[in-house]
PDB file of C-alpha atoms in Angstrom:
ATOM      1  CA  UNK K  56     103.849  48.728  48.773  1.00 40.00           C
ATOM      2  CA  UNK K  57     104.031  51.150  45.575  1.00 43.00           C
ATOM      3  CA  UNK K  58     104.522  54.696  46.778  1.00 48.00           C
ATOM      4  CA  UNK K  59     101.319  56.818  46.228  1.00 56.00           C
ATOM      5  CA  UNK K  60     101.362  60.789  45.574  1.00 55.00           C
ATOM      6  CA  UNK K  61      98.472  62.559  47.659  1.00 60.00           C
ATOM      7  CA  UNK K  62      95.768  63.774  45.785  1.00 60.00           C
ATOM      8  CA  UNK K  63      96.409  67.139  45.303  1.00 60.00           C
ATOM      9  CA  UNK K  64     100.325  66.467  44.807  1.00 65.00           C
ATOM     10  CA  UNK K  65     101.973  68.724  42.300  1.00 71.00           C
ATOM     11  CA  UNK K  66     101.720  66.915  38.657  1.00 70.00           C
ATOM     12  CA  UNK K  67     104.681  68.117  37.494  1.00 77.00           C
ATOM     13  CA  UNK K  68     107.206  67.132  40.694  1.00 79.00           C
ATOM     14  CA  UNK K  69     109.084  64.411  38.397  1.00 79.00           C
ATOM     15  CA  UNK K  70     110.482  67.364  35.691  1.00 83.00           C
ATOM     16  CA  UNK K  71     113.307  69.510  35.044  1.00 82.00           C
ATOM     17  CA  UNK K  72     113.075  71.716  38.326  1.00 81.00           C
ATOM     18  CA  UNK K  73     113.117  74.700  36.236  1.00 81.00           C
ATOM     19  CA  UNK K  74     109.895  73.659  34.240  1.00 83.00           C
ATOM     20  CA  UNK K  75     108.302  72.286  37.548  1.00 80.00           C
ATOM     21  CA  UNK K  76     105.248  74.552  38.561  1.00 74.00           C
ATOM     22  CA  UNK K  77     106.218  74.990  42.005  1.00 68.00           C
ATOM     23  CA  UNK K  78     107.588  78.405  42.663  1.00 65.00           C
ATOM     24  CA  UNK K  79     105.644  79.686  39.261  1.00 68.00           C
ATOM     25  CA  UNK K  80     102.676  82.206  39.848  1.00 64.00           C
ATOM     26  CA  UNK K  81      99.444  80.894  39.219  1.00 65.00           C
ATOM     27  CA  UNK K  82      99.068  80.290  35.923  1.00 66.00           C
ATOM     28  CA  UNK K  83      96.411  82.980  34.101  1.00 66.00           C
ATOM     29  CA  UNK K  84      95.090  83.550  30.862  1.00 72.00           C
ATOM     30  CA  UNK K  85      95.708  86.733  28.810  1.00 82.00           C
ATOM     31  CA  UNK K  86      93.004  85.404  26.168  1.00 88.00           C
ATOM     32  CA  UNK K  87      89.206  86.493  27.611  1.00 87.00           C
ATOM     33  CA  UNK K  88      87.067  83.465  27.978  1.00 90.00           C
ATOM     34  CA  UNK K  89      90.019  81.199  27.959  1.00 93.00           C
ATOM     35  CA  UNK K  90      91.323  79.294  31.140  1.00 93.00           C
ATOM     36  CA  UNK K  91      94.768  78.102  30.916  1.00 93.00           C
ATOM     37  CA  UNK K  92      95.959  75.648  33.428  1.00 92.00           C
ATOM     38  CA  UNK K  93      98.125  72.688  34.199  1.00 91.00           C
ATOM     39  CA  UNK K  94      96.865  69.146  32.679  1.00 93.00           C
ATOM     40  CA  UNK K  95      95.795  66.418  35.068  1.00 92.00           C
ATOM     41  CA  UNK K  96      95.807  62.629  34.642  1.00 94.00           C
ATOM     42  CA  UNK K  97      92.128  62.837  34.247  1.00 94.00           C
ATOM     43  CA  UNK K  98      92.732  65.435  31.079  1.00 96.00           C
ATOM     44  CA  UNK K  99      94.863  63.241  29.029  1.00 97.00           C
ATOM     45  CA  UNK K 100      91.533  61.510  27.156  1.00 96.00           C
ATOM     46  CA  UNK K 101      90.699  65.032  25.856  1.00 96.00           C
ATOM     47  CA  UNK K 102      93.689  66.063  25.204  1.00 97.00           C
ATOM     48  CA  UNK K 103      95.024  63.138  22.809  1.00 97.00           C
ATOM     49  CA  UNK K 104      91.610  63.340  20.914  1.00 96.00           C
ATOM     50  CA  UNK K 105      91.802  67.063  20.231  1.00 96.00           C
ATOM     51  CA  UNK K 106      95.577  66.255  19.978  1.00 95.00           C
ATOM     52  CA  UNK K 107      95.141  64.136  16.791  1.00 95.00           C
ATOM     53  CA  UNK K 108      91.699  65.552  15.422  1.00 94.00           C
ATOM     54  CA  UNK K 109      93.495  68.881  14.908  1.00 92.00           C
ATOM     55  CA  UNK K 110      96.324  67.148  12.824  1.00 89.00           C
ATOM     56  CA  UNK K 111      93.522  65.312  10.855  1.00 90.00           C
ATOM     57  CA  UNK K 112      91.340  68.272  10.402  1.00 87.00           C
ATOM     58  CA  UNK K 113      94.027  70.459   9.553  1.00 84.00           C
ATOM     59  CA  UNK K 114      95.524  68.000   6.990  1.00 84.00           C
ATOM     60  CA  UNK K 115      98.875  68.162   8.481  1.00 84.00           C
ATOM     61  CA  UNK K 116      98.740  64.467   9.081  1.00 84.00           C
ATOM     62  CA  UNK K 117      97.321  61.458   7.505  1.00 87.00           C
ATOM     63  CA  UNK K 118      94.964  58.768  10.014  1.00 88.00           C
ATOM     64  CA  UNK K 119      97.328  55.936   9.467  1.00 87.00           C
ATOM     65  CA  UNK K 120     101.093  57.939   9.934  1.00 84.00           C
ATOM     66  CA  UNK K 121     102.287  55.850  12.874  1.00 85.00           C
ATOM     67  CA  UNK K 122     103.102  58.911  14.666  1.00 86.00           C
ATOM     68  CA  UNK K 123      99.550  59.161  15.396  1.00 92.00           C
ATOM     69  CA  UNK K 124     100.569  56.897  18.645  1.00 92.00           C
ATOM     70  CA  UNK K 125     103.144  59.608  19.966  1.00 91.00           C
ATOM     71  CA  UNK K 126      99.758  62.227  19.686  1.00 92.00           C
ATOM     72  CA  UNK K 127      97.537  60.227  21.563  1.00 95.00           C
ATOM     73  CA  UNK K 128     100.543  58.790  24.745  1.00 96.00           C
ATOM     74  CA  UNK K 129      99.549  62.113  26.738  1.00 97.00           C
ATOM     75  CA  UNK K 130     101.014  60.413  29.692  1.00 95.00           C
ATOM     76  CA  UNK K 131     104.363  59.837  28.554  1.00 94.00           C
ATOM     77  CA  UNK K 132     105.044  63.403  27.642  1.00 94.00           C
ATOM     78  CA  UNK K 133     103.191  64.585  30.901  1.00 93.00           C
ATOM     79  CA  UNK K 134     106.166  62.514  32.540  1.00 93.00           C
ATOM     80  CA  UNK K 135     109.100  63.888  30.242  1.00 93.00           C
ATOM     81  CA  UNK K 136     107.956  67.696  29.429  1.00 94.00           C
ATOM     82  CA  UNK K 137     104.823  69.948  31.208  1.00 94.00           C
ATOM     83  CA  UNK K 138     101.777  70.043  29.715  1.00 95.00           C
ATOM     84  CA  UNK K 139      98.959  72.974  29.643  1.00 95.00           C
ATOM     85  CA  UNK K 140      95.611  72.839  28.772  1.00 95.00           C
ATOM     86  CA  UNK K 141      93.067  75.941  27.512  1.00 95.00           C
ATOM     87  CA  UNK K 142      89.755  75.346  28.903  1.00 94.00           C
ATOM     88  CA  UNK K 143      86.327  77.174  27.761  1.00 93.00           C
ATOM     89  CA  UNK K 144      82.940  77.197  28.387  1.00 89.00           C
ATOM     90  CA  UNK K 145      80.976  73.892  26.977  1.00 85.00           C
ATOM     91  CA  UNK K 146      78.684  76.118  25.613  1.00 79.00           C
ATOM     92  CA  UNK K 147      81.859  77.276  22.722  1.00 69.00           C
ATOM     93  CA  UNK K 148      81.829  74.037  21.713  1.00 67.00           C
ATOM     94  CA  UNK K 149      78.333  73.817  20.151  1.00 62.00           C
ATOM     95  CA  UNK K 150      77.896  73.655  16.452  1.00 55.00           C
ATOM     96  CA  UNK K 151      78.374  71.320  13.866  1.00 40.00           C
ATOM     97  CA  UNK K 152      81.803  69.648  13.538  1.00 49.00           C
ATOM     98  CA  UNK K 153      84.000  69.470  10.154  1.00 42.00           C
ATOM     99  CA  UNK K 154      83.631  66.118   7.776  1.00 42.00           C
ATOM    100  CA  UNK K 155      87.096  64.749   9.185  1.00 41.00           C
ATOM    101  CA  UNK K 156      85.954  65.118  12.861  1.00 41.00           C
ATOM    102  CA  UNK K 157      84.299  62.429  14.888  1.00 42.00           C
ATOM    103  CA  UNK K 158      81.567  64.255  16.891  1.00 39.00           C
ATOM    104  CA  UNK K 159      82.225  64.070  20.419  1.00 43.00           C
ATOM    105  CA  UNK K 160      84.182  61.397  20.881  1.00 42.00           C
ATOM    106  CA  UNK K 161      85.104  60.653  24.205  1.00 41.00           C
ATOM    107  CA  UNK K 162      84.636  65.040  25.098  1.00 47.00           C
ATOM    108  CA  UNK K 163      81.738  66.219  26.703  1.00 43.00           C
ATOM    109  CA  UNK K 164      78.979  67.407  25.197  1.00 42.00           C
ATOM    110  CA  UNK K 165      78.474  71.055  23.415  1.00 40.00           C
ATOM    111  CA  UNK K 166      75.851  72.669  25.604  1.00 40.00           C
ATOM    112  CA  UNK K 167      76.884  70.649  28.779  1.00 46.00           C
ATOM    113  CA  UNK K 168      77.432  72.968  31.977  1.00 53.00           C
ATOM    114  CA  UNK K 169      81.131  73.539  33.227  1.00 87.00           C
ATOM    115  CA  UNK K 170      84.127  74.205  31.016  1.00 87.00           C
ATOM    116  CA  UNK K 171      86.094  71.803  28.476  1.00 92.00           C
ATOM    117  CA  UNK K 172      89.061  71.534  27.311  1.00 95.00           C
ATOM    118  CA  UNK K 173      89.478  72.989  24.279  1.00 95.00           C
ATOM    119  CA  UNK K 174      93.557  73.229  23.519  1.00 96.00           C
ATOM    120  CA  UNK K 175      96.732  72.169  24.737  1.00 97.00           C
ATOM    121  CA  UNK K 176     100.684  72.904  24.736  1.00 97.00           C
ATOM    122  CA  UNK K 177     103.720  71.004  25.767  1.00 96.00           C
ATOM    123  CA  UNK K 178     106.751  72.995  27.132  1.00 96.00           C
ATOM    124  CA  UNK K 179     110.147  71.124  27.664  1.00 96.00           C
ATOM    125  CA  UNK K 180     113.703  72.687  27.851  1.00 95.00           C
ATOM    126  CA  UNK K 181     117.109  72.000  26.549  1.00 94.00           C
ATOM    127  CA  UNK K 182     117.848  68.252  27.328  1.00 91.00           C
ATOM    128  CA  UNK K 183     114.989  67.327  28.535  1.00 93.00           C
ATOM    129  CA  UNK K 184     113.579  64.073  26.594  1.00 92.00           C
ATOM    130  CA  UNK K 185     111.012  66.362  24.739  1.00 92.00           C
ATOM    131  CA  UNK K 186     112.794  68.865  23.825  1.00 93.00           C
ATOM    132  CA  UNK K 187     113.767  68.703  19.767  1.00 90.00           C
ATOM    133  CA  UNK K 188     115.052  72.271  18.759  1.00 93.00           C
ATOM    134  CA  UNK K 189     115.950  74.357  21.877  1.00 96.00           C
ATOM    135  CA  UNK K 190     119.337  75.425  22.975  1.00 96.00           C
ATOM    136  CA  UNK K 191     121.221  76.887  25.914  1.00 96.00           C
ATOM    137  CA  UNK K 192     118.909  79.473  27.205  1.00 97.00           C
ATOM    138  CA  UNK K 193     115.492  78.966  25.250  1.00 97.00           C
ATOM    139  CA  UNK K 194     112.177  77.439  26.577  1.00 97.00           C
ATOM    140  CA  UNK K 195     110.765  75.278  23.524  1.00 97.00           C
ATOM    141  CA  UNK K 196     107.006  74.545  23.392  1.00 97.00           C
ATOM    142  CA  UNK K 197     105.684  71.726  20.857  1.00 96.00           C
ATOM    143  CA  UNK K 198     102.047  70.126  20.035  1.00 95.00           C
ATOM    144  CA  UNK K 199     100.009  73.123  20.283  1.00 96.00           C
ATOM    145  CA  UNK K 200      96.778  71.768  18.855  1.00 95.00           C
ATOM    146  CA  UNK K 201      93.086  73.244  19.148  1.00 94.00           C
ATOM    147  CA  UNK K 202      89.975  71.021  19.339  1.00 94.00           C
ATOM    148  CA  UNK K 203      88.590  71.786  15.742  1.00 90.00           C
ATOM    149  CA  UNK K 204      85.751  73.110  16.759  1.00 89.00           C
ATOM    150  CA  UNK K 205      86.969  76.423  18.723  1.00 88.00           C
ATOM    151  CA  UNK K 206      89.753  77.734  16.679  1.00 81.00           C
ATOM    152  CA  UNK K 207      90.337  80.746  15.830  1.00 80.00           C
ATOM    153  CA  UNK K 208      88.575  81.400  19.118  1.00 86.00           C
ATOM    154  CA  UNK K 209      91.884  82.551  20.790  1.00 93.00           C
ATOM    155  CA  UNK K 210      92.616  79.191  22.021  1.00 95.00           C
ATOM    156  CA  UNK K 211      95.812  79.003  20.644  1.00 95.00           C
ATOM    157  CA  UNK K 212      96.827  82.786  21.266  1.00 96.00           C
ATOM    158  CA  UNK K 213      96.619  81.723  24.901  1.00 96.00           C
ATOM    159  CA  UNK K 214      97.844  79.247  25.291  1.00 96.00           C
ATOM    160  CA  UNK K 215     101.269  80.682  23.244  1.00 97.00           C
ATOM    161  CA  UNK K 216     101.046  83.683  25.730  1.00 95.00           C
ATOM    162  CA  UNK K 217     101.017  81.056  28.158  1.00 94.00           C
ATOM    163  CA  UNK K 218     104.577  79.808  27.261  1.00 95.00           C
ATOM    164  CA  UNK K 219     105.930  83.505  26.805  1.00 95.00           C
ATOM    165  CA  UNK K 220     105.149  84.021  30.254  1.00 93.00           C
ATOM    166  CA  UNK K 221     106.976  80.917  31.423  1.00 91.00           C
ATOM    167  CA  UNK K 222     109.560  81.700  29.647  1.00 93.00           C
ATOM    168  CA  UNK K 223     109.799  85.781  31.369  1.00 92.00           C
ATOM    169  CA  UNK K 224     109.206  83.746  34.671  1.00 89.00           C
ATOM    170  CA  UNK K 225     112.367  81.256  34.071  1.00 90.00           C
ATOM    171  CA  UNK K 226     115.853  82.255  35.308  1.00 90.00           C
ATOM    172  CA  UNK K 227     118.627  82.363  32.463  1.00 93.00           C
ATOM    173  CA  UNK K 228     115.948  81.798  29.864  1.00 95.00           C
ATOM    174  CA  UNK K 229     115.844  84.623  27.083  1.00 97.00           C
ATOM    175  CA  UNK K 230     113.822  83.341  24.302  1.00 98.00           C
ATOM    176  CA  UNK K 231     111.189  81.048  23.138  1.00 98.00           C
ATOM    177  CA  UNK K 232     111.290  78.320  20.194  1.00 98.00           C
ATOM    178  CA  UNK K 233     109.009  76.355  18.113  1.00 97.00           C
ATOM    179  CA  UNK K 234     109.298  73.630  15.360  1.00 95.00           C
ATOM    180  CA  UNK K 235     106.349  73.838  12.940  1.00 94.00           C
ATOM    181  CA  UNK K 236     105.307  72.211   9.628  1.00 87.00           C
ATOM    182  CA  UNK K 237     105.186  74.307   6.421  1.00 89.00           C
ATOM    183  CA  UNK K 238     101.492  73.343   5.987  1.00 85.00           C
ATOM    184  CA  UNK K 239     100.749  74.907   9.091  1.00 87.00           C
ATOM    185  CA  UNK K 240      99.943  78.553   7.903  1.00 89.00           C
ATOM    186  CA  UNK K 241      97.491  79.343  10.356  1.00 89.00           C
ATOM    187  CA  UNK K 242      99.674  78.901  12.950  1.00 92.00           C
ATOM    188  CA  UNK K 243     102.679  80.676  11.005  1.00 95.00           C
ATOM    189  CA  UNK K 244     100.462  83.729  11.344  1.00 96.00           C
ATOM    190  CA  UNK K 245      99.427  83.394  14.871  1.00 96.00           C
ATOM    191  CA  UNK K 246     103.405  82.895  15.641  1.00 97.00           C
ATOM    192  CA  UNK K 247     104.140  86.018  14.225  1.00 97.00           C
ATOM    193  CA  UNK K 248     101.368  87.869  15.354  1.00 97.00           C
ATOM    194  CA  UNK K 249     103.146  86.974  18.596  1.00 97.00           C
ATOM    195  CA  UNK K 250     106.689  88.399  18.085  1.00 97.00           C
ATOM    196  CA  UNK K 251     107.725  85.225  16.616  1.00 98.00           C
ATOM    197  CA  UNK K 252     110.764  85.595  13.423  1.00 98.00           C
ATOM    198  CA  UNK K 253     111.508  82.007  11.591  1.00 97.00           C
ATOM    199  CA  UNK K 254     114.921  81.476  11.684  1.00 97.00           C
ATOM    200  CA  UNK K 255     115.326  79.200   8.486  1.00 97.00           C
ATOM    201  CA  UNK K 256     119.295  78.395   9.130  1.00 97.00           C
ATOM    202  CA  UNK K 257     117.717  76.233  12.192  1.00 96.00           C
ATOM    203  CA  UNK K 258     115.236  74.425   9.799  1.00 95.00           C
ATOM    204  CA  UNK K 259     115.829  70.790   9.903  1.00 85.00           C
ATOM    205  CA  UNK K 260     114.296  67.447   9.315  1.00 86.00           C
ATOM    206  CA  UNK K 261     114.203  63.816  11.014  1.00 74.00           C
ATOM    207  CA  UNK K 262     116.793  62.329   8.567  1.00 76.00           C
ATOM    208  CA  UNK K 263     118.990  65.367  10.330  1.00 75.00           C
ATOM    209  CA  UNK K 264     118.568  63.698  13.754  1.00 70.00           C
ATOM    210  CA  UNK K 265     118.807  60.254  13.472  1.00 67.00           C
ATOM    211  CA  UNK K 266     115.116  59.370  12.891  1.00 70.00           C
ATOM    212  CA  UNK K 267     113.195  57.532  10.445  1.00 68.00           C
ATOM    213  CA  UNK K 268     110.043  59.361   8.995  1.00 68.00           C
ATOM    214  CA  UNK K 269     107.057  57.961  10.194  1.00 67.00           C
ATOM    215  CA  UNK K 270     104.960  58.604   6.768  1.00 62.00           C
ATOM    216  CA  UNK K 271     107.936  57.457   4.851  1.00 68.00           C
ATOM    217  CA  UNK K 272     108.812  61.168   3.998  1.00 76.00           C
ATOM    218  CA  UNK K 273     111.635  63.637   5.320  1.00 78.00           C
ATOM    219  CA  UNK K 274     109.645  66.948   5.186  1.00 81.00           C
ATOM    220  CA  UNK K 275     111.820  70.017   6.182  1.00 88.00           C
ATOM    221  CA  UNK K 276     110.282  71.779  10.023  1.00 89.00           C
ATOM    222  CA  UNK K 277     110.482  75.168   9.927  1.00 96.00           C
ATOM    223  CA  UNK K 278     112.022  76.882  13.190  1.00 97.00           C
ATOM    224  CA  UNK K 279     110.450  80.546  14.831  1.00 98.00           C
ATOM    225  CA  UNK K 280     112.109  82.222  17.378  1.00 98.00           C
ATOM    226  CA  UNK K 281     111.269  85.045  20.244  1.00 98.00           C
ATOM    227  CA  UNK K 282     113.096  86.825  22.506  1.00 98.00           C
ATOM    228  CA  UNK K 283     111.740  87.341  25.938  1.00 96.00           C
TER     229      UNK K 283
END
């Protein structure tokens, strides 16, 4: 008979212990009106649509790029890497959506009571299977994304603080990295808002590990750094 976790069995007990949240203080938010927690299996849903609406919306990635499929397979990195999510009130979420954004598609509903989820973060470490730019000593976080409809809401900025304060918490760990595209500007800002300093001699693209472009183009990742 299949083994079967308890219900309330810690989501991350597969990882990296270091990146495991047991031993970690409770995870808290230093964004007002934004809870950040660990993602459950009953978040992924959510968190693939805002996942690959905010790469739509933000232009950053066309519908058909085949690496649409690594956005939405929430449960694979969930396995391989620890996932957050930023969680508001429903209530934020009201308004009308952007032209590229299917309304409510699978989320619940603006106005509903309760909170949503309204961002999420991955954070992996050296050698770990998600990890693509981190070395000896650096805690790496990757597909920050923002539903569409809440950004610039401090979403993001928590869920960033979030990983900074993993990355104080982590023994032997004294910095934090990112890999970003150049058409990412908004983000660029909120990174150095943060503390974060691109370190362009780390820059590097697919072609430089092995990988074949999705979209059929080799664009160049930019790299930001921050000591903890």
């Amino acid at each position: 008979m299949p083994h079967e976790r308890p219900e309330n069995a810690d989501p991350t007990e597969d990882l990296h212990p270091a990146i495991r949240a047991a031993g970690w203080p409770q995870l808290a938010s230093r964004v007002p009106g934004v809870t950040v927690r660990d993602a459950r299996a009953e978040d992924h849903e959510a968190i693939a649509h805002l996942t690959v609406t905010s790469y739509i919306d933000g232009g950053h990635i066309d519908p058909e790029d085949e690496y649409i499929a690594n956005l939405q397979d929430v449960a694979t990195r969930a396995r391989q890497a620890r996932v957050l999510v930023g969680e508001v009130e429903a209530a934020a979420l009201a308004g009308t959506p952007t032209e590229r954004t299917a309304p409510d598609a699978g989320l619940t509903t603006p106005g509903a009571a309760g909170t949503v989820i309204a961002g999420s973060v991955v954070l992996t470490l050296p050698e770990m299977p998600m990890s693509e730019t981190a070395r000896e000593g650096e805690l790496e976080f990757r597909m920050l994304a923002v539903d569409p409809r809440v950004q610039r809401r401090g979403v993001a900025r928590a869920l960033v603080r979030a990983a900074i304060d993993r990355a104080e918490q982590l023994e032997g760990i004294a910095a934090v990295v990112l890999t970003t595209m150049e058409t990412m500007t908004g983000a660029h800002r909120l990174y150095e808002s943060e503390g974060f300093v691109r370190v362009p001699e780390r820059d590097w693209r697919l072609s430089d590990i092995g990988q074949a472009p999705t979209s059929g183009e080799d664009p160049l990742y930019w790299v930001y750094r921050r000591p903890v």
